[in-house]
GROMACS .gro file of C-alpha atoms in nm:
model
  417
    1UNK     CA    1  19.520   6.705 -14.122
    2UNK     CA    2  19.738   6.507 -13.893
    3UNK     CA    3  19.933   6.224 -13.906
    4UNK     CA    4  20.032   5.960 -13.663
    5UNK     CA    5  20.350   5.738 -13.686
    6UNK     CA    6  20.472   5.486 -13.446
    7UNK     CA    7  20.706   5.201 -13.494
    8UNK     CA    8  20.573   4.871 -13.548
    9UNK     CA    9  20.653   4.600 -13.230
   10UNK     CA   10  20.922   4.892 -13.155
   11UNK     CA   11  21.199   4.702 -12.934
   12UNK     CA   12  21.156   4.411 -13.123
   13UNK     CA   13  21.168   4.549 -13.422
   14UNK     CA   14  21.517   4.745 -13.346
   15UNK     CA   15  21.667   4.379 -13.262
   16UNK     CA   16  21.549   4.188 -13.528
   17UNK     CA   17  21.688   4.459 -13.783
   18UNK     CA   18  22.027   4.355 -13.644
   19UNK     CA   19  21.960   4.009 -13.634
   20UNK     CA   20  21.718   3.928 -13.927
   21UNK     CA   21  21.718   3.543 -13.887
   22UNK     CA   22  21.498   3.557 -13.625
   23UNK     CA   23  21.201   3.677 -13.824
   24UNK     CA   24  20.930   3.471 -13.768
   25UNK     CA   25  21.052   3.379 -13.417
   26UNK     CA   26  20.863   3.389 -13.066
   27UNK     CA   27  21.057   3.698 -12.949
   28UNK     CA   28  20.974   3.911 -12.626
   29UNK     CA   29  21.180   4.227 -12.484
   30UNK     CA   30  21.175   4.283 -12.115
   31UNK     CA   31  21.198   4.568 -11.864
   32UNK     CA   32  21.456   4.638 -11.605
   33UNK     CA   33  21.630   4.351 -11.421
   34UNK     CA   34  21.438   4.121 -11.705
   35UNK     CA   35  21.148   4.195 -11.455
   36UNK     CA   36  20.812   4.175 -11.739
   37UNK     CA   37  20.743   4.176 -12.115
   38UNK     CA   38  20.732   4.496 -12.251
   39UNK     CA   39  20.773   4.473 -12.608
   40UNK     CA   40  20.655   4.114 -12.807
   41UNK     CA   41  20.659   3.986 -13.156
   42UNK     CA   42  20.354   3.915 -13.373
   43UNK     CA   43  20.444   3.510 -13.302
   44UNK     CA   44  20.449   3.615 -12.890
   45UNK     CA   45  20.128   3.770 -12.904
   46UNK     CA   46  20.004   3.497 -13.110
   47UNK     CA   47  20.101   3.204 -12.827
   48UNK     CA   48  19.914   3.477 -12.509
   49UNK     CA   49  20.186   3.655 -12.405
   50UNK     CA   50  20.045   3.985 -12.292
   51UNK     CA   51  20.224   4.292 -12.182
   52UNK     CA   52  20.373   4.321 -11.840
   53UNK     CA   53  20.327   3.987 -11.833
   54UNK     CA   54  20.602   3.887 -11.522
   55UNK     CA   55  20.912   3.673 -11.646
   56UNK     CA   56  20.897   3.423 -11.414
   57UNK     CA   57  20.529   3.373 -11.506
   58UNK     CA   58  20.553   3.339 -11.875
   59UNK     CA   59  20.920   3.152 -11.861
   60UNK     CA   60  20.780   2.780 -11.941
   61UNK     CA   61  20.533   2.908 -12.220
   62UNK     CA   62  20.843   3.057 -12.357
   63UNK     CA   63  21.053   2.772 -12.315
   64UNK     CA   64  20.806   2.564 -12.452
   65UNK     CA   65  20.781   2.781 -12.806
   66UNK     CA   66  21.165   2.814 -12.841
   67UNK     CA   67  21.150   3.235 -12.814
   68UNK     CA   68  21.390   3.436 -12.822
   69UNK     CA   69  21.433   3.665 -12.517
   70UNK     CA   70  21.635   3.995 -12.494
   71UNK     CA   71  21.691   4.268 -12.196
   72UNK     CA   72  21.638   4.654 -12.280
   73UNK     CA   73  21.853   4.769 -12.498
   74UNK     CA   74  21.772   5.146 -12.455
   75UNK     CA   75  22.100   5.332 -12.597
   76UNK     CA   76  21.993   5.124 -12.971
   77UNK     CA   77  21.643   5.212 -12.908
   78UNK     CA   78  21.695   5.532 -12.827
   79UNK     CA   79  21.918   5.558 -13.131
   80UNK     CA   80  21.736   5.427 -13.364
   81UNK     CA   81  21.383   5.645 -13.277
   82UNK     CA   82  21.647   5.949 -13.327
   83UNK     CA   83  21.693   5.781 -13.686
   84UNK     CA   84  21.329   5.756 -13.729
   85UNK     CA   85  21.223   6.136 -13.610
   86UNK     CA   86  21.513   6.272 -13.844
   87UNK     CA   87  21.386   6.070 -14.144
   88UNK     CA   88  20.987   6.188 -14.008
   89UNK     CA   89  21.108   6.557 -14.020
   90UNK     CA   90  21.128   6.549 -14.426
   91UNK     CA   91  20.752   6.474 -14.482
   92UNK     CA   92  20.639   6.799 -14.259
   93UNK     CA   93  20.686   7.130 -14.186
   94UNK     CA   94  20.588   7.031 -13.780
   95UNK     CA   95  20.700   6.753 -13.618
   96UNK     CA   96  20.590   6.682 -13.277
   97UNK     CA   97  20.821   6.349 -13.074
   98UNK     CA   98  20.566   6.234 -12.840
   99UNK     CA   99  20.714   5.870 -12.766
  100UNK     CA  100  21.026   5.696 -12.800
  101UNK     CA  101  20.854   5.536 -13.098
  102UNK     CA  102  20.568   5.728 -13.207
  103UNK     CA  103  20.492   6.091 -13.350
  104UNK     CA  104  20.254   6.349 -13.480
  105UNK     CA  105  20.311   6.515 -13.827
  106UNK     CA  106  20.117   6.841 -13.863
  107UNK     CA  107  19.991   6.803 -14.295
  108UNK     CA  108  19.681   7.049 -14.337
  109UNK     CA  109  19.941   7.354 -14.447
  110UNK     CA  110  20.107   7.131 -14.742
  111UNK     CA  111  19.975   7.278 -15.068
  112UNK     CA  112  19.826   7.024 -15.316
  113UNK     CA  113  19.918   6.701 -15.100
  114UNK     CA  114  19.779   6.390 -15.206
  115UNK     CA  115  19.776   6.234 -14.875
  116UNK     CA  116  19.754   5.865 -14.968
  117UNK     CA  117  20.061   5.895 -15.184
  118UNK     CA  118  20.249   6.102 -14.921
  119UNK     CA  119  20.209   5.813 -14.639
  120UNK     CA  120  20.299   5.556 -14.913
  121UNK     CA  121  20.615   5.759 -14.964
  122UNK     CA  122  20.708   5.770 -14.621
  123UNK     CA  123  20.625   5.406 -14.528
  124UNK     CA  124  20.878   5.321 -14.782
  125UNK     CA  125  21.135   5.533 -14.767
  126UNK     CA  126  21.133   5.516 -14.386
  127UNK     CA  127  21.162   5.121 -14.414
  128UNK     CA  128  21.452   5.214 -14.687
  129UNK     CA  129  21.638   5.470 -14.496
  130UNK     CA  130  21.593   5.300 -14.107
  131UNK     CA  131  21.499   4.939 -14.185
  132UNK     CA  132  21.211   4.969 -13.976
  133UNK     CA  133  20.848   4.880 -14.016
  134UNK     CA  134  20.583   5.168 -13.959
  135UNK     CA  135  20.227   5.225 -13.910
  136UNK     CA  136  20.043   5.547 -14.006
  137UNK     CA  137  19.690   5.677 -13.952
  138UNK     CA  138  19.625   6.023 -14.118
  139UNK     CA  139  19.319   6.197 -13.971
  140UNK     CA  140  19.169   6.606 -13.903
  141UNK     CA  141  19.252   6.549 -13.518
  142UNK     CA  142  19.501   6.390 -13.316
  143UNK     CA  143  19.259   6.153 -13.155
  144UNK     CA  144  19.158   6.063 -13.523
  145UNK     CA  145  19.490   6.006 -13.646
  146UNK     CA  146  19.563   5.786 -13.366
  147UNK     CA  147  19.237   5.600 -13.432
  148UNK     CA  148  19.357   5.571 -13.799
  149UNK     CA  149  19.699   5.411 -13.719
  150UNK     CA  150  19.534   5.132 -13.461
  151UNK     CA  151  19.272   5.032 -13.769
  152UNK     CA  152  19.546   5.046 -14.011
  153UNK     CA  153  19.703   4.761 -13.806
  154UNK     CA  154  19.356   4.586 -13.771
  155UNK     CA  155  19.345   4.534 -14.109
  156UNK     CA  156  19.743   4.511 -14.144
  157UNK     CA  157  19.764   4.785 -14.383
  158UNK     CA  158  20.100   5.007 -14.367
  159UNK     CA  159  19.880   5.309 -14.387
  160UNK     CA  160  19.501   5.431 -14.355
  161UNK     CA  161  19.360   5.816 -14.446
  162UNK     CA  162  19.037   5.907 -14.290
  163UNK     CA  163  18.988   6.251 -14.518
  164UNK     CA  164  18.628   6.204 -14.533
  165UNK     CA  165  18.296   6.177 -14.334
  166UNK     CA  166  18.201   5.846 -14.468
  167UNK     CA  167  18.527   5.704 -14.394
  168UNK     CA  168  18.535   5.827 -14.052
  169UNK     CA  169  18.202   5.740 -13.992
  170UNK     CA  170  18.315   5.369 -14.082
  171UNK     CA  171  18.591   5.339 -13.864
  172UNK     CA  172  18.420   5.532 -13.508
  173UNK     CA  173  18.133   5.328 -13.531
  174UNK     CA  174  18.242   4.994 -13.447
  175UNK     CA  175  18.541   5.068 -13.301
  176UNK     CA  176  18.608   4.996 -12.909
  177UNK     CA  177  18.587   5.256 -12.665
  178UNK     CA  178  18.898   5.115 -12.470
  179UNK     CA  179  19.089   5.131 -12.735
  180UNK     CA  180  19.026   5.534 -12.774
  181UNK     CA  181  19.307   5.770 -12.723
  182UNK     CA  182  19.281   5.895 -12.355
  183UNK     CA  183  18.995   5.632 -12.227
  184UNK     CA  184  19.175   5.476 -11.963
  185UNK     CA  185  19.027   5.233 -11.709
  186UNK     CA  186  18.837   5.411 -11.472
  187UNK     CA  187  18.659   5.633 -11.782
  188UNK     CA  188  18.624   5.256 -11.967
  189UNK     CA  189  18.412   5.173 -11.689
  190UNK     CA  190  18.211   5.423 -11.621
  191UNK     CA  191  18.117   5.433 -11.997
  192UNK     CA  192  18.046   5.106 -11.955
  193UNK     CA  193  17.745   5.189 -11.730
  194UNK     CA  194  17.676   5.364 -11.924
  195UNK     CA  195  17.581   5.103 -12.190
  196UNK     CA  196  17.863   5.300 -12.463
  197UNK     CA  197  18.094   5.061 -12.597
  198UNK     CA  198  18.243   5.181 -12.883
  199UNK     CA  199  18.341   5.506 -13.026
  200UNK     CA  200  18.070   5.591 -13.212
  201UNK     CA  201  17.805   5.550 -12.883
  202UNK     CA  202  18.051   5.758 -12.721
  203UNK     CA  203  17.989   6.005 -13.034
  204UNK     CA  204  17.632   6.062 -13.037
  205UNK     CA  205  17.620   6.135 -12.626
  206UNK     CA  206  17.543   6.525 -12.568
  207UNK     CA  207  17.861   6.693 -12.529
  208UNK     CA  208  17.745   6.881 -12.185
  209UNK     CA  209  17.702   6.539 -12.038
  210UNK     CA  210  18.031   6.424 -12.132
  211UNK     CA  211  18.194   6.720 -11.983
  212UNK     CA  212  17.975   6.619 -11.669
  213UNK     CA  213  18.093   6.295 -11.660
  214UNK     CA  214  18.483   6.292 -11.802
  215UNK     CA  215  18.576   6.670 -11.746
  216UNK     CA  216  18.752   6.917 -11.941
  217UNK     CA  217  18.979   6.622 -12.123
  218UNK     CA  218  18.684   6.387 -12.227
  219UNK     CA  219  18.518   6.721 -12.383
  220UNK     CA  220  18.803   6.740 -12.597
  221UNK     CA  221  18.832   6.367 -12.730
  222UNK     CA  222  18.447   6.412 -12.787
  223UNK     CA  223  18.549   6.721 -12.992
  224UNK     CA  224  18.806   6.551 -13.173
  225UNK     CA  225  18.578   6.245 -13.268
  226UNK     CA  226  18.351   6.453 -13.458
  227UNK     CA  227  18.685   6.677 -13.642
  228UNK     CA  228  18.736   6.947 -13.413
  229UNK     CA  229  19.085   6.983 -13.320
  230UNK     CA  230  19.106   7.066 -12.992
  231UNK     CA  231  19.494   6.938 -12.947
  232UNK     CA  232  19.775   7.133 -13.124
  233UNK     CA  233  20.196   7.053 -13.155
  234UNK     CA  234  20.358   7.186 -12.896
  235UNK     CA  235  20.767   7.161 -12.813
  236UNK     CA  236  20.883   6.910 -12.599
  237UNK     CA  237  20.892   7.169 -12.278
  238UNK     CA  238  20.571   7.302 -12.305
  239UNK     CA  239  20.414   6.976 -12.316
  240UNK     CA  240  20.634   6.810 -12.066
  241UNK     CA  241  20.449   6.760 -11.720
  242UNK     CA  242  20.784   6.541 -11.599
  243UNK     CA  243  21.054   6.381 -11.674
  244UNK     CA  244  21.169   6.057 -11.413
  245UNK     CA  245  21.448   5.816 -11.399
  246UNK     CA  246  21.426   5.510 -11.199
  247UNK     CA  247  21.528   5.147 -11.206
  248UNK     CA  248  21.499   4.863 -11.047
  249UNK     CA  249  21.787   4.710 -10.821
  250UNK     CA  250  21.895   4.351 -10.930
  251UNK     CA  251  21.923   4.283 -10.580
  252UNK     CA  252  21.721   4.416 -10.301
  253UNK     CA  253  21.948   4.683 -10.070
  254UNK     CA  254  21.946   4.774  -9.730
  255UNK     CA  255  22.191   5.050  -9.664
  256UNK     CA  256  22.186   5.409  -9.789
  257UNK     CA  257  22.516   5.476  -9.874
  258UNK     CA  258  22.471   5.241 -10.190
  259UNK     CA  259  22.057   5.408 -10.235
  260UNK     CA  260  22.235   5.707 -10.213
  261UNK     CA  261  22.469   5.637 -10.535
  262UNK     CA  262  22.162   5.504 -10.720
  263UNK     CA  263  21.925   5.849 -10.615
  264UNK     CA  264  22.254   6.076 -10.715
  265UNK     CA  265  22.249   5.915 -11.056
  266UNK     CA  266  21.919   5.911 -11.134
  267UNK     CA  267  21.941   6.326 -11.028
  268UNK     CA  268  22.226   6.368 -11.288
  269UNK     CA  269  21.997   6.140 -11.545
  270UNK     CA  270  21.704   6.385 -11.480
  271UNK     CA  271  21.942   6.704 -11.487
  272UNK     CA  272  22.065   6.618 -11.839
  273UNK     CA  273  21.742   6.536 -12.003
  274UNK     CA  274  21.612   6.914 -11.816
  275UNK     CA  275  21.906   7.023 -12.017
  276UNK     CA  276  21.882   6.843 -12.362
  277UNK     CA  277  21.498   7.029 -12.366
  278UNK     CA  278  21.612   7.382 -12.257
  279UNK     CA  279  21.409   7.358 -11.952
  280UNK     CA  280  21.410   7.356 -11.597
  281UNK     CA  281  21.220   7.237 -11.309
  282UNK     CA  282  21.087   7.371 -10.976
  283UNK     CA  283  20.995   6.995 -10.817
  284UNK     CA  284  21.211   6.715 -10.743
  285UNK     CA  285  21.028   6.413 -10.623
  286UNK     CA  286  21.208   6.111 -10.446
  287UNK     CA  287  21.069   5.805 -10.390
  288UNK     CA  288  21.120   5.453 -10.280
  289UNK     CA  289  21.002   5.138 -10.339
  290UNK     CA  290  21.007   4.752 -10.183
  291UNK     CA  291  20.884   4.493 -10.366
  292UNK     CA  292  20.490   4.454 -10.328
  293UNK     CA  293  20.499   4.104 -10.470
  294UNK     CA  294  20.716   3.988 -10.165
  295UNK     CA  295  20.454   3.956  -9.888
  296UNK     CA  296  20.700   3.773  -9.625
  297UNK     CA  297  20.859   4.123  -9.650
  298UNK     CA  298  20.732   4.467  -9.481
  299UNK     CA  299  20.633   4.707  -9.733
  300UNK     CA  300  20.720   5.081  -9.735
  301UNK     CA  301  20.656   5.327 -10.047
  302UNK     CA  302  20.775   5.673  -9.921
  303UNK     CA  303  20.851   5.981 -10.145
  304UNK     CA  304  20.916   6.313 -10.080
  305UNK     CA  305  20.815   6.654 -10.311
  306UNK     CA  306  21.072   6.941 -10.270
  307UNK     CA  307  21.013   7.284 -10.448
  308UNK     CA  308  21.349   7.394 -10.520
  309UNK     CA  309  21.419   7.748 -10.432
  310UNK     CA  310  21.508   7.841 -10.810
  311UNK     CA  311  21.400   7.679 -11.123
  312UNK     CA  312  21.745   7.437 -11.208
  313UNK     CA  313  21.853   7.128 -11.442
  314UNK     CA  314  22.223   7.161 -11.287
  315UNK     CA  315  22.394   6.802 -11.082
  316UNK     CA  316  22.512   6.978 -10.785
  317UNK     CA  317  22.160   7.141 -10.724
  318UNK     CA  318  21.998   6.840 -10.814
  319UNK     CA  319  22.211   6.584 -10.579
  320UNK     CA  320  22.179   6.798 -10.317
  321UNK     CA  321  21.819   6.842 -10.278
  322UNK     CA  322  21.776   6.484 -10.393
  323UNK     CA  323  22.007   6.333 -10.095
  324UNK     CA  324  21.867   6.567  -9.853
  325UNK     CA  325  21.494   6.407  -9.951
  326UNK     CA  326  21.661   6.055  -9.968
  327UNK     CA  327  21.779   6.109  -9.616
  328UNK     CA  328  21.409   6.240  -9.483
  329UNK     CA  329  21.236   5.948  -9.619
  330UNK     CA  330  21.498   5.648  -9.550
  331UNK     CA  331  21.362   5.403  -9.271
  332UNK     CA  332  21.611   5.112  -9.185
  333UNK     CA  333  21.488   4.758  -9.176
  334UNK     CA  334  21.364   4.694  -9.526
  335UNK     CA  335  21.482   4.535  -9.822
  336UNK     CA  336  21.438   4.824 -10.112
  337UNK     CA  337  21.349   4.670 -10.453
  338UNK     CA  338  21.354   5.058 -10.695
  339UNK     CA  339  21.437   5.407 -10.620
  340UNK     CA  340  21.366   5.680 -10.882
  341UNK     CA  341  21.399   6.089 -10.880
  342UNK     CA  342  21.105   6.276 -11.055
  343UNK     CA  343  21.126   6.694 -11.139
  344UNK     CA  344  20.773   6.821 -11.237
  345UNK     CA  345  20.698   7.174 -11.276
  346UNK     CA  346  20.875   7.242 -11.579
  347UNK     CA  347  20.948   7.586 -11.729
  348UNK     CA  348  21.206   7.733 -12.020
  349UNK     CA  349  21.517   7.797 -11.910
  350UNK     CA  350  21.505   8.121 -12.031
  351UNK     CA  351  21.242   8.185 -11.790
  352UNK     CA  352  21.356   8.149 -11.451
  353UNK     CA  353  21.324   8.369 -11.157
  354UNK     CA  354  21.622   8.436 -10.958
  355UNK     CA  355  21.645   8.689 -10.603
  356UNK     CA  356  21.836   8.969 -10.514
  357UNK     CA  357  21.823   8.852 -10.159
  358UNK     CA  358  22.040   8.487 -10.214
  359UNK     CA  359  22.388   8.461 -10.344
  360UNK     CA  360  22.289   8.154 -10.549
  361UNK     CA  361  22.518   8.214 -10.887
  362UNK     CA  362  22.259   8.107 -11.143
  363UNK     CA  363  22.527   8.183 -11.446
  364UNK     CA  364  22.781   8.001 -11.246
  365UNK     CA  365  22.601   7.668 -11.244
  366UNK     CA  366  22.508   7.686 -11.599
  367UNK     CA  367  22.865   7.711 -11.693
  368UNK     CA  368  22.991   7.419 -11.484
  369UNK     CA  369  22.707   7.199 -11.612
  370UNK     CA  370  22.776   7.277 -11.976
  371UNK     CA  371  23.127   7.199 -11.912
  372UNK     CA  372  23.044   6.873 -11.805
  373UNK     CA  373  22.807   6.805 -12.089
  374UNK     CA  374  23.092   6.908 -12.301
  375UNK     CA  375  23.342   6.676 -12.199
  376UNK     CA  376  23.099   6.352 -12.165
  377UNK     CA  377  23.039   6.419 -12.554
  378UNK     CA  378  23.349   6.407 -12.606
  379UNK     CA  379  23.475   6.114 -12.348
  380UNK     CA  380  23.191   5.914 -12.331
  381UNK     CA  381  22.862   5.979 -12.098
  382UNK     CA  382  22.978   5.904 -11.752
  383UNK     CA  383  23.339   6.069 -11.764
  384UNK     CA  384  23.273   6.332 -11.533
  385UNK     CA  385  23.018   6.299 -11.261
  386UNK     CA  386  22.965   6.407 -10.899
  387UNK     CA  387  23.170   6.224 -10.669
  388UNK     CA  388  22.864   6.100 -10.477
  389UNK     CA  389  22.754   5.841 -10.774
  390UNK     CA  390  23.027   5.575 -10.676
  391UNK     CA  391  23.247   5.401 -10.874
  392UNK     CA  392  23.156   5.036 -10.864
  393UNK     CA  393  22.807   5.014 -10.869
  394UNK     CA  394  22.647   4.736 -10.645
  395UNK     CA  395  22.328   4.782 -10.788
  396UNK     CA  396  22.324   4.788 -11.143
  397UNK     CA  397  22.041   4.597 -11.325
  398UNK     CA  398  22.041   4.294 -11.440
  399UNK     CA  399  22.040   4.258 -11.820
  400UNK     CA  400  22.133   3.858 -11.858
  401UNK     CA  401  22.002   3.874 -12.229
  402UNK     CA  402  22.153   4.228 -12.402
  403UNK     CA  403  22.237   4.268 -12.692
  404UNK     CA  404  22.478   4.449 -12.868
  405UNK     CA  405  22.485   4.855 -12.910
  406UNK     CA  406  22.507   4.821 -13.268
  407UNK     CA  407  22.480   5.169 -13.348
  408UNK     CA  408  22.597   5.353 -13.017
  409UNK     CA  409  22.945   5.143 -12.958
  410UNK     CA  410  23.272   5.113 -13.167
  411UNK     CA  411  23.357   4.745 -13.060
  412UNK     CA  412  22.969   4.656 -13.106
  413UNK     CA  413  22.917   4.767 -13.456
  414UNK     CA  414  22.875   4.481 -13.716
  415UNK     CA  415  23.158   4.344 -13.956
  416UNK     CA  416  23.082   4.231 -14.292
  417UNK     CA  417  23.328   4.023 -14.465
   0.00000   0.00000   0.00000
């Protein structure tokens, strides 16, 4: 048995727990430079305020209902999932992170578990120990425990164990094949043509024409829909097929000395994550972007793939190949809305192949890098970076409505009297 956890309304959620008088309020979260909804309250939902919904598009329906509206807040978000996995990692002997706000929790080894009480334990003592609010659906596969947690929210329950046939049998039937774990738009449709509209139509089709039809993957999720696990909890690196960071300028830029500050730190963002996960990666991917809602401007979406020549998660071999594909790809004469650095490819660090034939110093860039690591923990994040980042940053994002960093910052963290 496996279960799946995610945090209710996640973003909101983490800034109403620090600011509990607006419970019952209109409240949205948006993305970078306040760009489109990505998180929303039970009231924002209730008044059509859909996800990705554009700012500018929803501002007088938010006006109009009073809400409240924040910007990301990712160091408390971040923070706070941290607080949920650790609290998570008591209930099971595997614990797989797959979201900033959601997890799988391997149960089938536990002896003598009584799996209703167990998610009633951890509902509560999560809320007790984190303050927030959490869903879980407790099924034989992954695809069924994910299925569990949606109709657990359905019918606003904190919890919902399908252990048996007849109560997965209830659930699949009648419930809608968008909504499945891994049916995205393109297989929606074609099931749709197919007349199968819910799970359990999508059940009773052969499984050799499903493999026809959806490949390998929609095999699997047929699998999975009738018990058969065919997904297992893996670590973080085997499972990872990237790791990006990008952002969106709060103004649009036209010269590449200040592009090239933004690529650089994205490289250094990438670098450290590669390092966090013990991993390494033999593809770095630049892109840019201009804005495609802007049609009195010229568009222009290049990005370039470069297989490094060893597998690395150090800055300085990061910002150099990353400048180097910034410089290919840059075109003067447009206004450039996002840029973003993607490494794919990703292997254990402790299994990377090095030449005889180079005099690239593997051990050597290790050691600087966890130097550097060392001293931002120690200094703050940001207290030693390549020279190539800047210093004052033209092009940070625009956050006009964040909130404290109630858990991550001395001067933020609340005073009681």
């Amino acid at each position: 048995m496996f279960a799946h956890v995610d945090i209710n309304n996640c973003y909101v959620s983490c800034e109403v727990l620090f600011q509990p008088q607006l419970k019952g309020r209109v409240i949205v979260v948006l993305s970078n430079n306040d760009g489109c909804v990505i998180a929303r309250s039970n009231e924002a939902k209730a008044i059509g305020i859909k996800m990705a919904d554009a700012e500018f598009m929803v501002r007088k329906n938010l006006s109009e209902h009073n809400a409240v509206i924040f910007s990301s807040n990712y160091p408390l978000y971040a923070d706070m999932s941290a607080r949920l996995m650790n609290n998570l990692a008591r209930y099971t002997y595997t614990l797989m992170v797959y979201s900033i706000d959601e997890a799988f929790m391997a149960l089938g080894n536990i002896h003598s578990l009584n799996l209703e009480e167990h998610a009633a334990t951890i509902s509560r003592e999560v809320m007790q120990n984190t303050g927030l609010s959490i869903t879980i659906g407790i099924g034989p596969t992954f695809s069924l425990a994910k299925m569990a947690n949606k109709a657990a929210k359905r019918q606003k329950r904190d919890y919902l164990v399908l252990d048996t046939e007849e109560k997965i049998n209830a659930i699949v039937e009648d419930f809608p094949i968008e909504d499945v774990w891994g049916v995205g738009l393109a297989y929606f449709n074609k099931l749709l043509e197919s007349g199968i509209k819910t799970a359990g139509d999508f059940r009773r089709c052969k499984a050799d024409w499903v493999r026809q039809q959806m490949t390998v993957q929609g095999w699997r999720l047929h699998q999975e829909l009738w018990g058969k696990p065919c997904n297992v909890i893996r670590d973080v690196a085997e499972r990872s097929k990237g790791i990006e960071s990008s952002q969106s300028f709060n103004t649009y830029q036209t010269t590449l000395e200040a592009i090239e500050e933004a690529v650089c730190m994205h490289a250094a963002t990438v670098a450290l994550k590669l390092r966090q996960q013990n991993s390494m990666a033999l593809n770095i991917t630049v892109y840019l972007r201009t804005n495609k809602h802007n049609v009195k401007h010229d568009q222009y979406y290049p990005s370039l793939t470069v297989k490094v020549p060893f597998a690395a998660n150090s800055n300085h071999a990061f910002t150099r190949v990353c400048l180097q594909a910034l410089r290919a790809i840059w075109q003067p004469g447009f206004n450039y809305l996002k840029t973003g650095v993607r490494a794919t490819g990703i292997v254990p660090a402790g299994e990377v192949q090095c030449n005889l034939f180079t005099g690239y110093d593997h051990s050597r860039e290790q050691r600087l890098a966890s130097l550097i690591d060392e001293l931002n923990v120690r200094y703050g994040r940001g207290t030693v970076r390549i020279a190539a980042e800047g210093y004052e940053k033209k092009w940070v994002m625009k956050q006009e409505y964040l909130s404290q960093q109630y858990t991550t910052k001395w001067q933020d963290i609340i005073v009681t009297k």
